[in-house]
Short mmCIF file of C-alpha atoms and ligand atoms in Angstrom, two decimals:
data_model
loop_
_atom_site.label_atom_id
_atom_site.label_comp_id
_atom_site.label_asym_id
_atom_site.label_seq_id
_atom_site.Cartn_x
_atom_site.Cartn_y
_atom_site.Cartn_z
CA MET O 361 197.11 278.89 -86.16
CA ALA O 362 199.07 275.86 -85.11
CA ALA O 363 202.52 275.88 -83.60
CA VAL O 364 204.40 275.25 -86.79
CA GLY O 365 207.29 277.35 -85.53
CA ASP O 366 210.03 274.82 -84.96
CA ALA O 367 210.12 273.04 -88.26
CA ARG O 368 209.60 276.16 -90.27
CA THR O 369 212.08 278.22 -88.32
CA ARG O 370 214.65 275.49 -88.85
CA ARG O 371 213.89 275.44 -92.52
CA ALA O 372 214.22 279.21 -92.68
CA THR O 373 217.62 278.96 -91.02
CA VAL O 374 218.82 276.37 -93.45
CA ARG O 375 217.59 278.58 -96.22
CA GLU O 376 219.41 281.59 -94.82
CA ASP O 377 222.71 279.75 -94.47
CA ALA O 378 222.40 278.41 -97.96
CA ALA O 379 221.63 281.86 -99.20
CA LYS O 380 224.90 283.19 -97.84
CA GLU O 381 226.90 280.78 -99.96
CA ARG O 382 225.10 280.72 -103.26
CA ASP O 383 224.06 283.18 -105.83
CA ALA O 384 220.47 284.27 -106.22
CA ASN O 385 219.60 281.77 -108.91
CA ALA O 386 220.98 278.88 -106.94
CA VAL O 387 218.89 279.98 -103.96
CA THR O 388 215.80 280.11 -106.10
CA ARG O 389 216.47 276.63 -107.48
CA ALA O 390 217.12 275.23 -104.01
CA ALA O 391 213.90 276.73 -102.70
CA ILE O 392 211.90 275.34 -105.57
CA THR O 393 213.42 271.90 -105.00
CA ARG O 394 212.58 272.00 -101.29
CA HIS O 395 209.01 272.74 -102.22
CA GLY O 396 208.78 269.72 -104.44
CA GLY O 397 209.09 271.73 -107.61
CA THR O 398 205.89 273.69 -107.01
CA SER O 399 205.95 277.36 -107.74
CA ALA O 400 204.15 278.38 -104.54
CA LEU O 401 205.04 282.02 -104.16
CA ILE O 402 205.06 282.34 -100.42
CA ASP O 403 206.29 280.16 -97.60
CA PRO O 404 204.98 281.24 -94.21
CA VAL O 405 207.39 281.06 -91.31
CA ARG O 406 205.95 281.40 -87.85
CA VAL O 407 207.89 282.16 -84.70
CA ASP O 408 207.08 280.37 -81.51
CA PRO O 409 206.26 282.99 -78.91
CA THR O 410 209.15 283.04 -76.47
CA ARG O 411 208.55 283.08 -72.76
CA VAL O 412 211.00 285.55 -71.29
CA ASP O 413 212.57 288.71 -72.53
CA PRO O 414 215.16 291.20 -71.39
CA THR O 415 213.84 294.09 -69.35
CA PRO O 416 213.24 297.14 -71.50
CA ALA O 417 215.53 299.94 -70.43
CA ASP O 418 214.05 303.31 -69.71
CA PRO O 419 212.54 304.81 -72.84
CA THR O 420 214.62 307.98 -72.80
CA LEU O 421 215.69 308.78 -76.32
CA ALA O 422 219.26 309.47 -77.38
CA GLY O 423 220.67 312.93 -76.84
CA SER O 424 221.14 313.64 -80.53
CA ALA O 425 217.59 314.86 -80.90
CA GLN O 426 218.26 317.54 -78.33
CA VAL O 427 221.45 318.59 -80.11
CA ASP O 428 219.48 318.72 -83.36
CA ALA O 429 216.85 320.89 -81.79
CA ALA O 430 219.46 323.24 -80.35
CA LEU O 431 221.18 323.58 -83.73
CA ALA O 432 217.84 324.08 -85.42
CA ASP O 433 216.92 326.78 -82.93
CA SER O 434 220.04 328.84 -83.43
CA ALA O 435 219.91 328.47 -87.19
CA LEU O 436 216.22 329.34 -87.08
CA ALA O 437 217.05 332.61 -85.38
CA ASP O 438 219.44 333.39 -88.28
CA SER O 439 216.92 332.55 -90.96
CA ALA O 440 214.20 334.58 -89.23
CA GLN O 441 216.42 337.61 -89.77
CA VAL O 442 216.91 336.70 -93.41
CA ASP O 443 213.14 336.39 -93.69
CA ALA O 444 212.58 339.87 -92.34
CA THR O 445 215.08 341.32 -94.80
CA LEU O 446 213.47 339.54 -97.74
CA ALA O 447 210.02 340.59 -96.60
CA ASP O 448 211.10 344.22 -96.82
CA ALA O 449 212.23 343.82 -100.39
CA VAL O 450 209.82 341.35 -102.06
CA PRO O 451 206.53 339.63 -101.24
CA VAL O 452 207.25 336.62 -99.03
CA ASP O 453 205.52 334.20 -101.39
CA SER O 454 207.67 334.93 -104.40
CA ALA O 455 210.77 334.98 -102.22
CA LEU O 456 209.86 331.46 -101.11
CA THR O 457 209.37 330.15 -104.62
CA ASP O 458 212.42 331.82 -106.13
CA LEU O 459 214.79 330.94 -103.33
CA PRO O 460 213.68 327.97 -101.26
CA LEU O 461 214.66 328.77 -97.69
CA ALA O 462 216.71 325.88 -96.41
CA ASP O 463 215.66 323.78 -93.47
CA PRO O 464 218.12 324.89 -90.77
CA ALA O 465 218.56 321.29 -89.62
CA PHE O 466 219.53 320.32 -93.20
CA ARG O 467 222.13 323.09 -93.28
CA ALA O 468 223.52 322.05 -89.89
CA ASP O 469 223.71 318.35 -90.86
CA VAL O 470 225.41 319.07 -94.19
CA LEU O 471 228.00 321.49 -92.79
CA ALA O 472 228.79 319.18 -89.86
CA GLY O 473 228.76 316.09 -92.08
CA LEU O 474 231.22 317.52 -94.61
CA SER O 475 233.50 318.70 -91.80
CA ARG O 476 233.84 315.40 -89.97
CA ARG O 477 235.86 312.35 -91.01
CA PRO O 478 234.68 310.13 -92.49
CA ARG O 479 232.32 312.52 -94.26
CA ALA O 480 228.69 311.53 -93.76
CA ILE O 481 225.27 313.10 -94.26
CA PRO O 482 222.12 311.50 -92.75
CA ALA O 483 219.98 309.56 -95.23
CA ARG O 484 216.79 311.37 -94.27
CA TRP O 485 217.88 314.34 -96.41
CA PHE O 486 217.42 312.31 -99.61
CA TYR O 487 213.70 312.95 -99.53
CA ASP O 488 212.99 316.32 -101.09
CA ARG O 489 210.33 316.28 -103.80
CA ARG O 490 212.72 314.93 -106.45
CA GLY O 491 214.25 312.42 -104.04
CA SER O 492 210.81 311.11 -103.06
CA GLU O 493 209.91 310.67 -106.72
CA LEU O 494 213.17 308.84 -107.37
CA PHE O 495 212.53 306.59 -104.38
CA GLU O 496 209.10 305.72 -105.81
CA ASP O 497 210.90 304.79 -109.05
CA ILE O 498 213.37 302.65 -107.08
CA THR O 499 210.51 300.65 -105.56
CA ARG O 500 209.47 299.63 -109.09
CA LEU O 501 212.95 298.54 -110.27
CA PRO O 502 213.38 294.85 -111.11
CA GLU O 503 216.49 294.69 -108.88
CA TYR O 504 214.79 296.32 -105.86
CA TYR O 505 213.07 293.24 -104.43
CA LEU O 506 212.08 294.83 -101.09
CA THR O 507 208.80 296.60 -101.89
CA ARG O 508 207.47 293.94 -104.21
CA THR O 509 208.35 291.10 -101.84
CA GLU O 510 206.88 292.75 -98.77
CA ARG O 511 203.65 293.47 -100.61
CA SER O 512 203.37 289.88 -101.80
CA ILE O 513 203.98 288.57 -98.27
CA LEU O 514 201.27 290.89 -96.95
CA SER O 515 198.70 289.84 -99.48
CA ALA O 516 199.50 286.13 -99.32
CA HIS O 517 199.18 286.08 -95.51
CA ALA O 518 196.56 288.74 -94.90
CA ALA O 519 194.11 286.28 -93.32
CA ASP O 520 196.77 284.73 -91.09
CA ILE O 521 197.98 288.16 -89.96
CA ALA O 522 194.41 289.27 -89.26
CA SER O 523 193.67 286.22 -87.14
CA LEU O 524 196.71 286.97 -84.96
CA THR O 525 195.99 290.69 -84.58
CA GLY O 526 192.25 290.30 -84.10
CA PRO O 527 189.68 292.82 -85.40
CA GLY O 528 188.85 296.28 -84.06
CA ARG O 529 192.35 297.66 -83.60
CA ALA O 530 193.39 301.21 -84.38
CA VAL O 531 196.10 300.87 -87.02
CA VAL O 532 198.92 303.35 -86.38
CA GLU O 533 201.28 303.63 -89.35
CA PHE O 534 204.71 305.11 -88.72
CA GLY O 535 206.01 307.18 -91.65
CA SER O 536 202.97 306.49 -93.77
CA GLY O 537 204.33 308.37 -96.79
CA SER O 538 202.43 307.33 -99.87
CA SER O 539 202.44 303.64 -99.04
CA ALA O 540 200.63 301.27 -101.36
CA LYS O 541 200.77 298.62 -98.61
CA THR O 542 198.34 300.39 -96.28
CA PRO O 543 195.13 299.27 -98.08
CA LEU O 544 196.32 295.66 -97.88
CA VAL O 545 196.59 295.84 -94.10
CA LEU O 546 193.43 297.90 -93.60
CA SER O 547 191.27 295.55 -95.62
CA ALA O 548 192.78 292.53 -93.84
CA VAL O 549 192.50 293.48 -90.16
CA ALA O 550 189.04 295.17 -89.95
CA PRO O 551 190.43 298.18 -88.04
CA SER O 552 188.48 300.55 -85.78
CA ALA O 553 190.50 303.56 -86.94
CA TYR O 554 193.57 304.51 -88.94
CA VAL O 555 196.27 306.86 -87.66
CA PRO O 556 198.94 307.74 -90.22
CA ILE O 557 201.99 309.51 -88.77
CA ASP O 558 204.35 311.37 -91.08
CA ILE O 559 206.68 314.38 -90.89
CA SER O 560 205.50 315.53 -94.31
CA GLY O 561 202.05 317.11 -94.07
CA GLU O 562 201.85 317.12 -97.85
CA PHE O 563 202.26 313.36 -98.11
CA LEU O 564 199.78 312.87 -95.28
CA ARG O 565 197.03 314.91 -96.93
CA ASP O 566 197.42 313.05 -100.23
CA SER O 567 197.37 309.58 -98.73
CA VAL O 568 194.50 310.39 -96.34
CA ALA O 569 192.35 311.73 -99.20
CA GLU O 570 192.96 308.55 -101.19
CA LEU O 571 192.25 306.22 -98.23
CA GLU O 572 189.03 308.09 -97.37
CA ARG O 573 187.78 307.22 -100.83
CA GLN O 574 188.72 303.56 -100.40
CA PHE O 575 187.53 303.18 -96.78
CA PRO O 576 184.66 305.68 -96.41
CA LYS O 577 183.50 304.33 -93.03
CA LEU O 578 186.93 304.20 -91.38
CA PRO O 579 187.75 307.06 -88.96
CA ILE O 580 191.14 308.50 -89.96
CA HIS O 581 193.20 310.63 -87.56
CA PRO O 582 196.39 311.82 -89.29
CA ILE O 583 199.27 313.04 -87.11
CA GLU O 584 201.94 315.30 -88.58
CA GLY O 585 204.95 314.56 -86.45
CA ASP O 586 208.26 312.82 -85.87
CA PHE O 587 207.70 309.23 -84.84
CA MET O 588 211.27 309.01 -83.50
CA HIS O 589 209.77 310.45 -80.33
CA ARG O 590 206.94 309.26 -78.14
CA LEU O 591 203.70 310.75 -79.45
CA VAL O 592 200.34 311.26 -77.79
CA LEU O 593 197.61 309.49 -79.73
CA PRO O 594 194.23 311.19 -80.32
CA ALA O 595 191.83 310.94 -77.37
CA ALA O 596 189.34 309.19 -79.65
CA LEU O 597 191.57 306.10 -79.52
CA ALA O 598 191.71 305.98 -75.72
CA ASN O 599 190.09 302.58 -75.27
CA GLN O 600 190.94 300.95 -78.56
CA PRO O 601 193.64 298.31 -78.85
CA ARG O 602 196.39 299.32 -81.25
CA LEU O 603 198.30 297.79 -84.11
CA GLY O 604 201.45 299.63 -85.17
CA PHE O 605 202.49 299.23 -88.82
CA PHE O 606 206.09 299.97 -89.84
CA PRO O 607 206.71 298.51 -93.29
CA GLY O 608 209.44 298.90 -95.89
CA SER O 609 212.44 298.04 -93.71
CA THR O 610 212.72 301.71 -92.81
CA ILE O 611 214.20 300.42 -89.54
CA GLY O 612 217.20 299.40 -91.71
CA ASN O 613 218.41 303.00 -91.92
CA MET O 614 219.18 302.95 -88.19
CA ASN O 615 222.07 301.38 -86.33
CA ALA O 616 221.16 299.04 -83.47
CA PRO O 617 220.99 301.61 -80.63
CA ALA O 618 218.92 304.02 -82.73
CA ALA O 619 216.64 301.19 -83.90
CA VAL O 620 216.06 300.08 -80.30
CA ASP O 621 215.35 303.68 -79.24
CA LEU O 622 212.81 303.98 -82.04
CA LEU O 623 211.12 300.66 -81.23
CA ARG O 624 210.91 301.70 -77.56
CA ALA O 625 209.38 305.03 -78.53
CA MET O 626 206.78 303.07 -80.53
CA TRP O 627 206.15 300.83 -77.50
CA GLU O 628 205.55 303.93 -75.37
CA THR O 629 203.36 305.58 -78.01
CA LEU O 630 201.19 302.49 -78.51
CA GLY O 631 201.21 301.09 -74.97
CA GLU O 632 201.29 297.65 -73.37
CA GLY O 633 199.17 295.04 -75.13
CA SER O 634 199.64 296.72 -78.50
CA LYS O 635 200.93 294.87 -81.52
CA LEU O 636 203.42 295.88 -84.17
CA LEU O 637 203.64 294.63 -87.75
CA ILE O 638 207.11 295.45 -89.02
CA GLY O 639 208.94 294.72 -92.27
CA ILE O 640 212.66 293.98 -91.95
CA ASP O 641 214.95 293.18 -94.87
CA ARG O 642 217.07 290.05 -94.59
CA ILE O 643 220.74 289.28 -95.01
CA LYS O 644 221.24 287.60 -98.38
CA PRO O 645 223.91 287.03 -101.02
CA VAL O 646 225.85 290.09 -102.12
CA SER O 647 224.94 289.18 -105.70
CA VAL O 648 221.34 290.11 -104.86
CA LEU O 649 222.01 292.95 -102.42
CA ILE O 650 224.38 295.05 -104.50
CA PRO O 651 222.20 295.30 -107.66
CA ALA O 652 219.22 296.29 -105.46
CA TYR O 653 221.19 299.43 -104.55
CA ASP O 654 223.11 299.81 -107.83
CA ASP O 655 220.52 299.16 -110.53
CA ALA O 656 221.27 298.87 -114.24
CA GLN O 657 219.16 301.93 -115.13
CA GLY O 658 221.08 304.13 -112.68
CA VAL O 659 217.97 305.27 -110.78
CA THR O 660 219.57 304.65 -107.38
CA ALA O 661 222.69 306.52 -108.55
CA GLU O 662 220.47 309.47 -109.47
CA PHE O 663 218.71 309.21 -106.08
CA ASN O 664 222.08 309.36 -104.31
CA LEU O 665 223.47 312.18 -106.49
CA ASN O 666 220.25 314.16 -106.01
CA LEU O 667 221.47 314.88 -102.48
CA LEU O 668 224.30 316.97 -103.99
CA HIS O 669 221.84 318.76 -106.30
CA ARG O 670 219.65 319.44 -103.28
CA ILE O 671 222.62 320.93 -101.39
CA ASN O 672 223.38 323.14 -104.39
CA ARG O 673 219.71 324.18 -104.72
CA GLU O 674 218.82 324.78 -101.11
CA LEU O 675 222.11 325.68 -99.47
CA GLY O 676 223.71 327.71 -102.26
CA GLY O 677 226.27 324.94 -102.86
CA THR O 678 228.80 324.89 -105.70
CA ILE O 679 229.40 321.13 -105.70
CA PRO O 680 230.48 319.83 -109.15
CA VAL O 681 228.00 316.95 -109.20
CA SER O 682 229.49 315.37 -112.34
CA ALA O 683 232.75 314.87 -110.40
CA PHE O 684 231.00 312.40 -108.08
CA ARG O 685 229.93 308.81 -108.58
CA HIS O 686 227.49 306.52 -106.80
CA VAL O 687 229.26 303.76 -104.85
CA VAL O 688 227.60 300.81 -103.09
CA ARG O 689 229.38 298.52 -100.63
CA TRP O 690 228.31 295.57 -98.53
CA ASN O 691 229.86 295.96 -95.08
CA ASP O 692 229.75 292.38 -93.79
CA THR O 693 230.99 293.16 -90.27
CA GLU O 694 228.17 295.62 -89.75
CA ALA O 695 225.70 293.63 -91.90
CA ARG O 696 224.74 296.68 -93.88
CA ILE O 697 224.63 298.10 -97.38
CA GLU O 698 226.41 301.43 -97.56
CA MET O 699 225.88 304.10 -100.17
CA HIS O 700 228.61 306.67 -100.77
CA LEU O 701 229.32 309.53 -103.15
CA GLU O 702 232.92 309.28 -104.32
CA ALA O 703 234.95 312.15 -105.75
CA THR O 704 236.33 311.03 -109.13
CA ARG O 705 238.95 313.85 -109.05
CA ASP O 706 240.24 316.37 -106.52
CA VAL O 707 237.39 318.81 -105.92
CA SER O 708 236.78 321.99 -103.98
CA PHE O 709 233.48 323.72 -103.49
CA SER O 710 231.52 325.76 -101.01
CA VAL O 711 228.22 325.26 -99.21
CA ASP O 712 226.50 328.31 -97.79
CA GLY O 713 229.80 330.17 -98.11
CA CYS O 714 231.85 327.53 -96.25
CA PRO O 715 234.78 326.08 -98.24
CA PHE O 716 235.34 322.31 -98.59
CA ALA O 717 237.86 320.15 -100.45
CA MET O 718 237.97 316.43 -101.22
CA SER O 719 240.78 314.41 -102.79
CA LYS O 720 240.06 311.98 -105.59
CA GLY O 721 238.71 308.69 -104.18
CA LYS O 722 237.33 310.17 -100.94
CA THR O 723 233.65 309.63 -100.25
CA ILE O 724 230.66 311.13 -98.51
CA HIS O 725 228.78 308.33 -96.72
CA THR O 726 225.09 308.92 -97.44
CA GLU O 727 223.17 305.84 -96.31
CA ASN O 728 223.24 302.64 -94.30
CA SER O 729 220.70 299.91 -94.91
CA TYR O 730 221.06 297.27 -92.21
CA LYS O 731 220.02 293.70 -92.96
CA TYR O 732 218.94 291.12 -90.39
CA GLY O 733 218.92 287.36 -90.15
CA PRO O 734 215.62 285.99 -88.72
CA ARG O 735 217.07 285.64 -85.21
CA ASP O 736 218.77 289.05 -85.40
CA ALA O 737 215.44 290.69 -86.21
CA ARG O 738 213.65 288.97 -83.33
CA LEU O 739 216.42 289.90 -80.89
CA LEU O 740 216.20 293.51 -82.03
CA LEU O 741 212.47 293.54 -81.30
CA ARG O 742 212.84 291.85 -77.92
CA SER O 743 215.56 294.37 -76.99
CA ALA O 744 212.86 297.02 -77.15
CA GLY O 745 210.16 295.06 -75.27
CA TRP O 746 208.41 293.64 -78.35
CA THR O 747 207.77 289.88 -78.24
CA PRO O 748 207.54 288.30 -81.70
CA ILE O 749 204.32 286.28 -82.09
CA GLY O 750 204.22 285.72 -85.84
CA GLU O 751 206.59 285.84 -88.77
CA TRP O 752 206.22 285.46 -92.51
CA THR O 753 208.62 285.49 -95.40
CA ASP O 754 208.68 284.82 -99.13
CA ARG O 755 209.75 281.54 -100.66
CA GLU O 756 213.36 282.71 -101.05
CA GLY O 757 213.51 284.26 -97.58
CA LEU O 758 214.39 287.66 -99.03
CA PHE O 759 212.30 289.75 -96.66
CA GLY O 760 210.76 289.28 -93.20
CA LEU O 761 207.43 290.48 -91.89
CA ILE O 762 207.14 290.14 -88.11
CA LEU O 763 204.18 290.61 -85.79
CA ALA O 764 205.20 291.44 -82.21
CA GLU O 765 203.39 292.24 -79.00
CA ALA O 766 204.19 294.92 -76.41
CA ARG O 767 204.48 292.96 -73.20
CA ALA O 768 205.44 293.96 -69.72
CA VAL O 769 208.64 292.03 -69.39
CA PRO O 770 209.49 289.91 -66.35
CA ALA O 771 213.07 290.44 -65.19
CA ALA O 772 213.84 286.87 -64.09
CA PRO O 773 214.11 283.80 -66.35
C1 AVJ J 475 213.61 303.29 -97.42
C2 AVJ J 475 215.49 302.79 -96.08
C3 AVJ J 475 214.05 301.04 -96.83
O1 AVJ J 475 217.31 301.03 -97.49
O2 AVJ J 475 216.26 299.97 -99.05
C4 AVJ J 475 216.54 302.38 -101.38
C5 AVJ J 475 216.13 303.34 -99.01
N1 AVJ J 475 218.08 303.65 -100.55
N2 AVJ J 475 217.54 302.49 -102.27
C6 AVJ J 475 216.42 300.95 -98.34
C7 AVJ J 475 216.89 303.12 -100.27
C8 AVJ J 475 218.46 303.25 -101.78
C9 AVJ J 475 215.44 302.11 -98.48
N3 AVJ J 475 214.67 302.31 -97.22
#
């Protein structure tokens, strides 16, 4: 695994700058020309390991989690009372199916998000059953290059990745969901164990059952939990080296401080000497970015609007969904795609009995998807104590896959 870093990193930079100025087709043509007209699908880019990194700050997580928990607690007390009342009248099971009891944190986020200016609701609430299905559909759209590109990078460089991680690591996947990328990594790196972490127990059970069929000899230890916080890994992994896996550019939903907090929590969960394989979407021409989030079939629009349906379903909302439209913007200063829901006329509605009004043209901000240049992505990792040791991209430089190592960081240069 030779030190090819310099030349290739330079080439990647040239490619990135070019990409900013040209449309997608021009980028493709330029890339093909640089490769002597071959149609090689993947161009590996390797980072030279850097020597010194900033000291990781203390791993304390942001206060918002505590606020969340407090809100959830008080709302939980309310809903426990509702529960008791329902239980008197009807069997609990049918009450649950007829009237899905809202997650108190969802209620709190929606009411607070519609009350503040600008209006904003956290993107994590997209993923009810319907939202998760729509996201699966998004990953198969021709315009949504992320999933397809990351998978092709993984399979093209599986051997290279494996030789840098080494065999016998416990693979810890953060937010495993129903990822189709997991088998690619597991068959590449000869792991000692697999630890999927997800907040949704349902998703976990499905994906574990499937992986047990595919990898019958691999010990699997699922953890149902929130990977935003430091987690305690199963005792069975005590002496095994770890490889974290965080694909899909999920990190892109977070702003820089939140992303660093999360990467530090992962560092603490996995421990010094661990490695992390992370997928991070790249900055690229707006002509490629916008269609990826505003597809011709309108699947992403439906995904966005489903949040309003979910509010109506679960929080007794009266939002006139047809009076909203899906809006996508590239915010160049922040280097992020933004999704909004814009009122196409003056509207008023209520959510859980609370009244709200929006004038025509006002929006609810529903998602950020941050994009990173190659250096930005490496700086982000180093800011959380992760030293990049390998990096791969596709021929067009659309998406980056980075392998980083959790090192104890010296303070001096
Ligand atoms: C799951 C956060 C990676 O930002 O591309 C896709 C979510 N939203 N289309 C992304 C999403 C609209 C996705 N991530």
